[in-house]
PDB file of C-alpha atoms in Angstrom:
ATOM      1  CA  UNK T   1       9.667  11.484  21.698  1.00  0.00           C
ATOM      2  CA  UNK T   2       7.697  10.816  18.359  1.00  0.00           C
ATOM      3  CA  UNK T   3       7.756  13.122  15.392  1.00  0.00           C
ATOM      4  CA  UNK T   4       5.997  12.885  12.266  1.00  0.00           C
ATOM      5  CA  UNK T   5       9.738  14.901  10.603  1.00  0.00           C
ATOM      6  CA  UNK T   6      12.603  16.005  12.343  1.00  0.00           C
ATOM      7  CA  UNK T   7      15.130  18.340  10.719  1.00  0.00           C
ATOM      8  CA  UNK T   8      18.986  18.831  11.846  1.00  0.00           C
ATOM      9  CA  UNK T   9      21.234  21.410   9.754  1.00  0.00           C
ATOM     10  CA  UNK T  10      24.050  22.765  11.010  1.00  0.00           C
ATOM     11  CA  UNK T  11      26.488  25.602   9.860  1.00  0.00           C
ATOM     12  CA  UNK T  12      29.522  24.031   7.855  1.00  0.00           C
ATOM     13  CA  UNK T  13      28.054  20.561   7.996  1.00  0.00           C
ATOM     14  CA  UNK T  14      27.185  19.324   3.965  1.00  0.00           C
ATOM     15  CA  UNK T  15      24.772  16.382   5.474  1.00  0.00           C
ATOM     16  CA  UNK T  16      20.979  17.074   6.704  1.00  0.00           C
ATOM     17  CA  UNK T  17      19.537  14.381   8.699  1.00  0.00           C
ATOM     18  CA  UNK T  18      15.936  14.205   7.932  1.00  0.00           C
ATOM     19  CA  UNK T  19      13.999  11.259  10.269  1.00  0.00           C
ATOM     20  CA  UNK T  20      10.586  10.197   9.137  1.00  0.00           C
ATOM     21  CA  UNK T  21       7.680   8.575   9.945  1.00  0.00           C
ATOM     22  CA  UNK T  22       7.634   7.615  13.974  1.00  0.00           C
ATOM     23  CA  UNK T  23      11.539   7.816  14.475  1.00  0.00           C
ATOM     24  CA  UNK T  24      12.802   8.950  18.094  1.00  0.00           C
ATOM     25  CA  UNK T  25      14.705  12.348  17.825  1.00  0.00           C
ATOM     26  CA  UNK T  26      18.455  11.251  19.255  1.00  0.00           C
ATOM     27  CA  UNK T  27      18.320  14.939  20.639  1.00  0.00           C
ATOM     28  CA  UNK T  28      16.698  13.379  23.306  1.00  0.00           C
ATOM     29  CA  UNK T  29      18.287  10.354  24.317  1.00  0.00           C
ATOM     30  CA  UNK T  30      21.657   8.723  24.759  1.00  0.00           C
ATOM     31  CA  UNK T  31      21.113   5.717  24.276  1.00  0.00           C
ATOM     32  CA  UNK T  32      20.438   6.036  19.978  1.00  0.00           C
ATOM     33  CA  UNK T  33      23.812   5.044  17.952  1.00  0.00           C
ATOM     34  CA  UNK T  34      27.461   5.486  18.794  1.00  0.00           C
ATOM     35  CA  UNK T  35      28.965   7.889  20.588  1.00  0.00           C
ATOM     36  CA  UNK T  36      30.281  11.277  18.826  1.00  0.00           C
ATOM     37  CA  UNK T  37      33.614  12.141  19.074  1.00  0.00           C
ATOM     38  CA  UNK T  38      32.939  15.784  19.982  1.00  0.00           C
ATOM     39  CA  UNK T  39      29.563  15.585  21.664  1.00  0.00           C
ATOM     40  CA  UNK T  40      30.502  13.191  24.360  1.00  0.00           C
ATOM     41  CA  UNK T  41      30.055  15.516  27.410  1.00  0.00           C
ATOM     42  CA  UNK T  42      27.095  17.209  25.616  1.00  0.00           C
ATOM     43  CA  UNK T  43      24.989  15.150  28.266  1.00  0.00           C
ATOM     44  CA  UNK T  44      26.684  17.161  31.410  1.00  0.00           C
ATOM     45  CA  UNK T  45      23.480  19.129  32.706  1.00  0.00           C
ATOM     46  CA  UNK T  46      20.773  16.797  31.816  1.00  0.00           C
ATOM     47  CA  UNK T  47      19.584  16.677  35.103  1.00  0.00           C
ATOM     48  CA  UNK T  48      18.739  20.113  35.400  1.00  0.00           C
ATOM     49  CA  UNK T  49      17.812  20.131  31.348  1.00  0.00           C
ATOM     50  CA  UNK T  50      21.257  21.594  30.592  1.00  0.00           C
ATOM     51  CA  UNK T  51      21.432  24.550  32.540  1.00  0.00           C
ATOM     52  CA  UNK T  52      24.254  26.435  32.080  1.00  0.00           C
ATOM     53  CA  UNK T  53      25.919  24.030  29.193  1.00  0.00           C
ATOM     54  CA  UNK T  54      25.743  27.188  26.596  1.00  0.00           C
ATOM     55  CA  UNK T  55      25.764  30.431  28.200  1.00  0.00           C
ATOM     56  CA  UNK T  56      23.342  33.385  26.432  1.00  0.00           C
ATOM     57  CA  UNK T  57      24.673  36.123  24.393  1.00  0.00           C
ATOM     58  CA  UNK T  58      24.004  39.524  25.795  1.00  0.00           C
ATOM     59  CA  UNK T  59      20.985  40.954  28.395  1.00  0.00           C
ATOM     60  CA  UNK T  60      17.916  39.315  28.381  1.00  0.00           C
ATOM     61  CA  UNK T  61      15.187  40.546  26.411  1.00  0.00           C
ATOM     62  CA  UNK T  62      18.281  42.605  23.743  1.00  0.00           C
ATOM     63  CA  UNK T  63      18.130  39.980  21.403  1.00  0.00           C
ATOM     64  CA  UNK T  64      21.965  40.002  20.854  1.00  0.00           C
ATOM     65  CA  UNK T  65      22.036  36.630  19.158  1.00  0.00           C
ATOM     66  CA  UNK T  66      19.922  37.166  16.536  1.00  0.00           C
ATOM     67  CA  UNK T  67      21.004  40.942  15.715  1.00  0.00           C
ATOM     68  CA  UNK T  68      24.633  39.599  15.991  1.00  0.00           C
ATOM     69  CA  UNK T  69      24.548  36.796  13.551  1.00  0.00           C
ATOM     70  CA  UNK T  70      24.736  36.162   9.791  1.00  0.00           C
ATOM     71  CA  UNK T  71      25.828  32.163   9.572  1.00  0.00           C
ATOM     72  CA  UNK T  72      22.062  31.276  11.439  1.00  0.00           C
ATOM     73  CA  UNK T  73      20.504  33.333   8.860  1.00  0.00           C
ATOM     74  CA  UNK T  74      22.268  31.374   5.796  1.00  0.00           C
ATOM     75  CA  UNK T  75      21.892  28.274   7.598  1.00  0.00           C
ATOM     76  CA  UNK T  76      18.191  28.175   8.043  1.00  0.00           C
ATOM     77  CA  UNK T  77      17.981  30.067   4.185  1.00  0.00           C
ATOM     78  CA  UNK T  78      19.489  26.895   2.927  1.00  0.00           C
ATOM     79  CA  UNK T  79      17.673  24.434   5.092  1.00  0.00           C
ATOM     80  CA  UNK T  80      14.004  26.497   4.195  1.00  0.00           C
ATOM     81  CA  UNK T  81      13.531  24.515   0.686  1.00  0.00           C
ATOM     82  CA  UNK T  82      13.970  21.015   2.096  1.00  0.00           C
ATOM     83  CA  UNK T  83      11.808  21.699   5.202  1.00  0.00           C
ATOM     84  CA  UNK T  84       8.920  23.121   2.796  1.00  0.00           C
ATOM     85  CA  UNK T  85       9.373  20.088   0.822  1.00  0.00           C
ATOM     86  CA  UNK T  86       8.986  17.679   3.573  1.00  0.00           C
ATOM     87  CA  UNK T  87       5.453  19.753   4.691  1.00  0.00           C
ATOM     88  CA  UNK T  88       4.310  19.258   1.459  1.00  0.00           C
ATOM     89  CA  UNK T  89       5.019  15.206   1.405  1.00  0.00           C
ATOM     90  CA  UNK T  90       3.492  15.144   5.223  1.00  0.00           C
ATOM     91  CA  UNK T  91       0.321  13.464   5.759  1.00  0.00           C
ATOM     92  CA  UNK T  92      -1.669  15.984   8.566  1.00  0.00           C
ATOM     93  CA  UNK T  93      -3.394  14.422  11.104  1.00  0.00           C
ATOM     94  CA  UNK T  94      -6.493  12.509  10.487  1.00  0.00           C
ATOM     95  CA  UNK T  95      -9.694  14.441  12.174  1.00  0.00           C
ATOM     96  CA  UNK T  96     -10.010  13.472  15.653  1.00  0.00           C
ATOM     97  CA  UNK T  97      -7.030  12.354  16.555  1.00  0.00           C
ATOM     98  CA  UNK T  98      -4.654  14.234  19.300  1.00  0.00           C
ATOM     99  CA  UNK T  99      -4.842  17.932  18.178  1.00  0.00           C
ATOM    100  CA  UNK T 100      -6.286  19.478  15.140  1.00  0.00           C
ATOM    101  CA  UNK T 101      -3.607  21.785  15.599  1.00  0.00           C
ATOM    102  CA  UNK T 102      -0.181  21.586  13.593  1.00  0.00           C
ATOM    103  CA  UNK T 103       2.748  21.412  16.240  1.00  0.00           C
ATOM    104  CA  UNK T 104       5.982  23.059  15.490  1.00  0.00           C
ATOM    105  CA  UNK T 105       9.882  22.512  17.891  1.00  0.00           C
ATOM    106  CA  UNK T 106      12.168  24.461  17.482  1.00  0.00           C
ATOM    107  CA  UNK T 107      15.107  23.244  18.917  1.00  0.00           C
ATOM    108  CA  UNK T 108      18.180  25.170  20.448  1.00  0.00           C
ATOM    109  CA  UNK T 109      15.662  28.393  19.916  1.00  0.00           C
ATOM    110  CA  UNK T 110      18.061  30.687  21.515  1.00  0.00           C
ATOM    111  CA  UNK T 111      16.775  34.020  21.231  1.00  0.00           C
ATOM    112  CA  UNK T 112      14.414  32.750  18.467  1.00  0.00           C
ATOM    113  CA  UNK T 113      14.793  35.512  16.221  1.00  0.00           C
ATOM    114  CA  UNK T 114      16.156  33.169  12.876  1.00  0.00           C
ATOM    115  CA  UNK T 115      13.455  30.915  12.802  1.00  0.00           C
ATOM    116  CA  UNK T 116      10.827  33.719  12.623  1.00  0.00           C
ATOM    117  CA  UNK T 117      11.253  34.052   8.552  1.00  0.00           C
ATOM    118  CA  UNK T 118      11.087  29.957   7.965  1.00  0.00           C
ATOM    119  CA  UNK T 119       8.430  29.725  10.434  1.00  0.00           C
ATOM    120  CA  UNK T 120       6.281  31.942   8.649  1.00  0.00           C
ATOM    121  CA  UNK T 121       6.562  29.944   5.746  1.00  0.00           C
ATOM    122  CA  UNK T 122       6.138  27.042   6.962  1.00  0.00           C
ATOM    123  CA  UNK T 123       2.789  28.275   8.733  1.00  0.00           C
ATOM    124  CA  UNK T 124       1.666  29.512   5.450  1.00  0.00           C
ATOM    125  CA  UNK T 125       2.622  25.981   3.894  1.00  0.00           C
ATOM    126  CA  UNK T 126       0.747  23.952   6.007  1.00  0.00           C
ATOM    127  CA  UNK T 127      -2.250  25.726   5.548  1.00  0.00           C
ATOM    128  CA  UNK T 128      -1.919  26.233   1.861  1.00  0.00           C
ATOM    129  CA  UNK T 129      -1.630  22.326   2.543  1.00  0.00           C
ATOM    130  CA  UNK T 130      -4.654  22.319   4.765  1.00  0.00           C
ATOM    131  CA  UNK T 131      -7.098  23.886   2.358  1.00  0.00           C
ATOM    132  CA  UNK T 132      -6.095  21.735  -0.764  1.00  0.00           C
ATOM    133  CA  UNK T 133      -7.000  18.723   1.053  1.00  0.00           C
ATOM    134  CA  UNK T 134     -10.079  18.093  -0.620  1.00  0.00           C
ATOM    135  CA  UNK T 135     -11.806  16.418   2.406  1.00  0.00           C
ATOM    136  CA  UNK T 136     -11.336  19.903   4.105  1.00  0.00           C
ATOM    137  CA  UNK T 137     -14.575  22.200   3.864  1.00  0.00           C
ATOM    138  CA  UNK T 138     -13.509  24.516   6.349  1.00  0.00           C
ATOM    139  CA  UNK T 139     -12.663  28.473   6.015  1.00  0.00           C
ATOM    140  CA  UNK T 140     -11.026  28.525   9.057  1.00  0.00           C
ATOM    141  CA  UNK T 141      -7.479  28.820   9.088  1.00  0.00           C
ATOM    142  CA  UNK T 142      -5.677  26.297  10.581  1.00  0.00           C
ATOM    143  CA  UNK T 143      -3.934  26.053  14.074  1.00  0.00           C
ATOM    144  CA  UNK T 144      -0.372  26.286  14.597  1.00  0.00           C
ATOM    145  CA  UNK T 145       1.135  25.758  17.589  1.00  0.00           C
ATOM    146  CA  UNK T 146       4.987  26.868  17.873  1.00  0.00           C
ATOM    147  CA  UNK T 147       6.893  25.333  20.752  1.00  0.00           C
ATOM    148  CA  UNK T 148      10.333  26.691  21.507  1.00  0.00           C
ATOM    149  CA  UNK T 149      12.866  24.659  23.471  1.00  0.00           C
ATOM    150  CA  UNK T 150      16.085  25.720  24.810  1.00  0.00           C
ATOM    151  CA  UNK T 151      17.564  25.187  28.109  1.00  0.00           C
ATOM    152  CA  UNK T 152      15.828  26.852  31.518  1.00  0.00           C
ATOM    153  CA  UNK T 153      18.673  29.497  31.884  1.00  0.00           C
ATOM    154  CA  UNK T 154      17.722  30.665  27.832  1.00  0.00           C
ATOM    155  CA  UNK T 155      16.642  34.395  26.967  1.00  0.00           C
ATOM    156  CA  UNK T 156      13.353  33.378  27.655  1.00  0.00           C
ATOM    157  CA  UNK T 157      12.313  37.194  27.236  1.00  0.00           C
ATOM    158  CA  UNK T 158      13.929  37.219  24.319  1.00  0.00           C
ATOM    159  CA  UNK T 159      12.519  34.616  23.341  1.00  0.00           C
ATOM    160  CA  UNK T 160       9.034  36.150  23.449  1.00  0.00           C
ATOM    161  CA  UNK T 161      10.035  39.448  22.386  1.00  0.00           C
ATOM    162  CA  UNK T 162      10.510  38.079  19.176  1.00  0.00           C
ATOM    163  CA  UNK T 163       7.838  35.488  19.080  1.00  0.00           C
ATOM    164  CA  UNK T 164       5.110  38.269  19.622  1.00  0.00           C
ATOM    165  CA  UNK T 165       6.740  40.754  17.342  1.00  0.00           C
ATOM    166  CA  UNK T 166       7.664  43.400  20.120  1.00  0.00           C
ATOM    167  CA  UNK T 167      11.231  43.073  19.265  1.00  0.00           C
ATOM    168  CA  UNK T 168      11.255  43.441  15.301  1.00  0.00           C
ATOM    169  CA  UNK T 169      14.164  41.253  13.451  1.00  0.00           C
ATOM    170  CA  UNK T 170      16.318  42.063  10.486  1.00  0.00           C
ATOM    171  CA  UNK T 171      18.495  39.925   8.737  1.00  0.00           C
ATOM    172  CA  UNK T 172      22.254  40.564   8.545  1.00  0.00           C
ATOM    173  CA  UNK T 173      21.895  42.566   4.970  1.00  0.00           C
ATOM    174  CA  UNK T 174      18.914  44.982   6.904  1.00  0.00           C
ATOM    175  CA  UNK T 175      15.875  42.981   5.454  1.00  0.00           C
ATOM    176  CA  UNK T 176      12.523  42.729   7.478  1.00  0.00           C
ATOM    177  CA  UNK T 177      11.748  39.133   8.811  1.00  0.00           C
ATOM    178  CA  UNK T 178       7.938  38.759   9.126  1.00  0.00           C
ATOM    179  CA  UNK T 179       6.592  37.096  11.442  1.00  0.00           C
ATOM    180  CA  UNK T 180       4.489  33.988  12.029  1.00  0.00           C
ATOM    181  CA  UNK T 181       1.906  35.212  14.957  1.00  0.00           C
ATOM    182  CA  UNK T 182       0.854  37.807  12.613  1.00  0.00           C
ATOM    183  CA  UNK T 183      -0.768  35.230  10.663  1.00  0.00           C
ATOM    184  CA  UNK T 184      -3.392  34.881  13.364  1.00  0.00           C
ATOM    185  CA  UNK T 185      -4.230  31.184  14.923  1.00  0.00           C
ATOM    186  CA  UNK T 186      -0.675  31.258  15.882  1.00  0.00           C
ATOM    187  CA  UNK T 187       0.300  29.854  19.518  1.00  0.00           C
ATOM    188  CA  UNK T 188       3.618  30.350  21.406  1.00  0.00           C
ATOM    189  CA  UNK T 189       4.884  28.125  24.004  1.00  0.00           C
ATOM    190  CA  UNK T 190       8.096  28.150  25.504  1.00  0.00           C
ATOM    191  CA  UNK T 191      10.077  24.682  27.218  1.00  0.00           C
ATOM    192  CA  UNK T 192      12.970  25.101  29.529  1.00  0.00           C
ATOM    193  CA  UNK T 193      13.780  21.134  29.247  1.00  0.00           C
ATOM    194  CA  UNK T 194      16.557  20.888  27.399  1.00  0.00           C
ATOM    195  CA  UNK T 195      16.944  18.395  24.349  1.00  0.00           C
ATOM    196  CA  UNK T 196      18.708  15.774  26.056  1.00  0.00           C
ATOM    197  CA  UNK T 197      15.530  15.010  27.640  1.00  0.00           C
ATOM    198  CA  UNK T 198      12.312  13.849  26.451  1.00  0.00           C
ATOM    199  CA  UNK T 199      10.757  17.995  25.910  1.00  0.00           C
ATOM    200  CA  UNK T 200       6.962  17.185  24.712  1.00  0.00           C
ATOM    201  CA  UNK T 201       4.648  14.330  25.039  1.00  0.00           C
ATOM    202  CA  UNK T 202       5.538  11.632  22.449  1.00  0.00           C
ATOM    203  CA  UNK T 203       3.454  11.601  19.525  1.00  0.00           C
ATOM    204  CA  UNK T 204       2.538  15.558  19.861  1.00  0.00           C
ATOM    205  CA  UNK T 205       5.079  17.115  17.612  1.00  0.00           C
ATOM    206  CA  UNK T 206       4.227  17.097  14.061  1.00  0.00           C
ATOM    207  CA  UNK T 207       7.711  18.444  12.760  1.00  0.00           C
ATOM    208  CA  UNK T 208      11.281  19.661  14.594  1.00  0.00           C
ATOM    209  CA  UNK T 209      13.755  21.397  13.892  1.00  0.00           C
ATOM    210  CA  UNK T 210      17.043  22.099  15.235  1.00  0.00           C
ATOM    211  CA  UNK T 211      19.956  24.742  13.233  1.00  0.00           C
ATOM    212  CA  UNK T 212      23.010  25.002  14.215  1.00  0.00           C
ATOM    213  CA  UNK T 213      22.568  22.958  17.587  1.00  0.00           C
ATOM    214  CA  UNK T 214      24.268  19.325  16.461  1.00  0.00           C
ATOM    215  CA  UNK T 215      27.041  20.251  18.344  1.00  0.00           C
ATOM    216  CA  UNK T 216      25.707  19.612  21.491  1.00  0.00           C
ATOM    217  CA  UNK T 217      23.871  16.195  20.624  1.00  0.00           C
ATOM    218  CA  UNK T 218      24.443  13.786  23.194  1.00  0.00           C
ATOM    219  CA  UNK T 219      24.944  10.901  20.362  1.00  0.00           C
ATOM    220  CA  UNK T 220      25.996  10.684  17.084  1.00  0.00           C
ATOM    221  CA  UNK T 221      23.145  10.460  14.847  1.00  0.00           C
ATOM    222  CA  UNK T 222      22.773   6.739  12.930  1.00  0.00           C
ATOM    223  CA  UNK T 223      21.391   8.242  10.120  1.00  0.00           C
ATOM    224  CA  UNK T 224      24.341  11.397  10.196  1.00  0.00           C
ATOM    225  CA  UNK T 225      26.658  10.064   7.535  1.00  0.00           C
ATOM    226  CA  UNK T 226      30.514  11.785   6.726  1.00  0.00           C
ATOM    227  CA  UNK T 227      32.649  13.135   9.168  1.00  0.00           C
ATOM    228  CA  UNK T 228      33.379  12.500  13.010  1.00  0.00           C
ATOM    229  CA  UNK T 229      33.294  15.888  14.022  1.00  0.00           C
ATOM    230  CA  UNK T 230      30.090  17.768  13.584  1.00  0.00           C
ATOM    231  CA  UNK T 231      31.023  20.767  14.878  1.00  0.00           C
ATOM    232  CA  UNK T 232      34.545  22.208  15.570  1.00  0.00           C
ATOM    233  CA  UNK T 233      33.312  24.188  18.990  1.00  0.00           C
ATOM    234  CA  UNK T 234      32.647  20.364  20.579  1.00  0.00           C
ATOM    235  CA  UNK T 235      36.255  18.969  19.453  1.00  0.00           C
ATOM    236  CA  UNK T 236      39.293  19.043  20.968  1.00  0.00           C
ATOM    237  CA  UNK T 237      41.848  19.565  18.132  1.00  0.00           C
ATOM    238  CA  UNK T 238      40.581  21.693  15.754  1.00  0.00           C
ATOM    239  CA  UNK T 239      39.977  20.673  11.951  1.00  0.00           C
ATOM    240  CA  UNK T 240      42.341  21.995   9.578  1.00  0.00           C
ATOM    241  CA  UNK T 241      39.788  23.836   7.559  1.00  0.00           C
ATOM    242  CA  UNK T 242      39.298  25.366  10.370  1.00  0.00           C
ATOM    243  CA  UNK T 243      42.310  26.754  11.326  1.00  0.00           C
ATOM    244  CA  UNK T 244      42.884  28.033   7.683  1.00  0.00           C
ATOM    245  CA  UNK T 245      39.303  29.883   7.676  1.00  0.00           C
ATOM    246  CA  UNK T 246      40.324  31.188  10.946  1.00  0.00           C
ATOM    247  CA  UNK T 247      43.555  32.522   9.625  1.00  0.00           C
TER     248      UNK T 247
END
């Protein structure tokens, strides 16, 4: 799979892997770089698009993740001003070629309540973007296509409960999160392939991104630089700065 930018942060991890230009997202295949020390049975349920490698917080359609969670929140709060930096060095794509529309993965979705705030600016980005471009005479707002991945056994309904705003989402201090598809010329798709497969057509996402999901990469990123283990929930002894924050 082809993406114009992909984005990888995780919680606790000080390095952001940011792949440009027409690099292949190692999300999706095994066979980029060196193994990870703590990743390497991330792989297990490819066949079946990792069903059943992370099991879902809570009932379906509750949205228990995201009302349960602060770290996601912080996470994607410190990822937002890279990602919005990247959109504005991003070239869009040229008229009449693939889709006019800007294409959006969100990787490891979960329940896809903590993307909601980022995604929202990002939609309003690109389209800030979109009617700068001096070649553009157009009033119409731009199309934005959101595609949320996660493994086939996901909360799917949760999933869409939050995408369409039916289920409203605070943050962990009680503060609104708007939400993209009330910026109109928003589209929602949902893909039950999970990452260690190819999930789109190549060439048809125009920027990914995955929080707090490295954990479960089935290689170690080339471009990942600093520690072995990326995430203490994949490794077998647990770090030491662990244990202490733990104590």
């Amino acid at each position: 799979m082809k993406f114009s930018t992909l984005i990888l942060f995780s919680m606790g991890s000080t390095a952001t892997t940011i792949i440009g230009g027409a690099a292949m997202a190692v999300a999706d295949t095994a066979a980029t770089g060196a193994s990870s020390t703590c990743a390497n049975d991330a792989a297990s349920g490819v066949a079946t698009g990792g069903a059943g490698v992370h099991v879902p917080v809570g009932k379906d359609g509750e949205g228990l993740y995201t009302a349960s969670t602060k770290g996601c929140f912080d996470v994607i709060d410190t990822a937002t001003p890279i990602i919005l930096r990247e959109i504005e060095k991003q070239s869009l794509r040229p008229f009449g070629v693939g889709s006019s529309a800007f294409h959006i993965a969100d990787y490891g979705t979960a329940d896809a309540g903590t993307s909601l705030g980022l995604l929202t600016k990002m939609v309003q980005a690109i389209r800030s973007k979109h009617q700068s471009n001096t070649e553009n005479t157009s009033t119409d707002q731009k199309e934005v296509v959101l595609h949320y991945e996660d493994q086939l056994t996901n909360e799917w309904q949760s999933v869409f409960n939050h995408a369409f705003g039916l289920k409203p989402v605070t943050d962990a201090y009680g503060n609104p999160i708007p939400n993209p598809y009330d910026l109109g010329n928003v589209f929602v798709e949902g893909c039950g392939v999970g990452f260690h497969n190819q999930c789109y057509a190549s060439e048809s996402i125009d920027f990914g991104v995955s929080f707090t999901a490295m954990h479960w990469l089935s290689a170690f990123p080339s471009s990942l630089r600093g520690k072995d283990m990326m995430h203490a929930a994949r490794c077998e002894d647990t770090p030491v700065p662990e244990k202490e924050q733990a104590a």
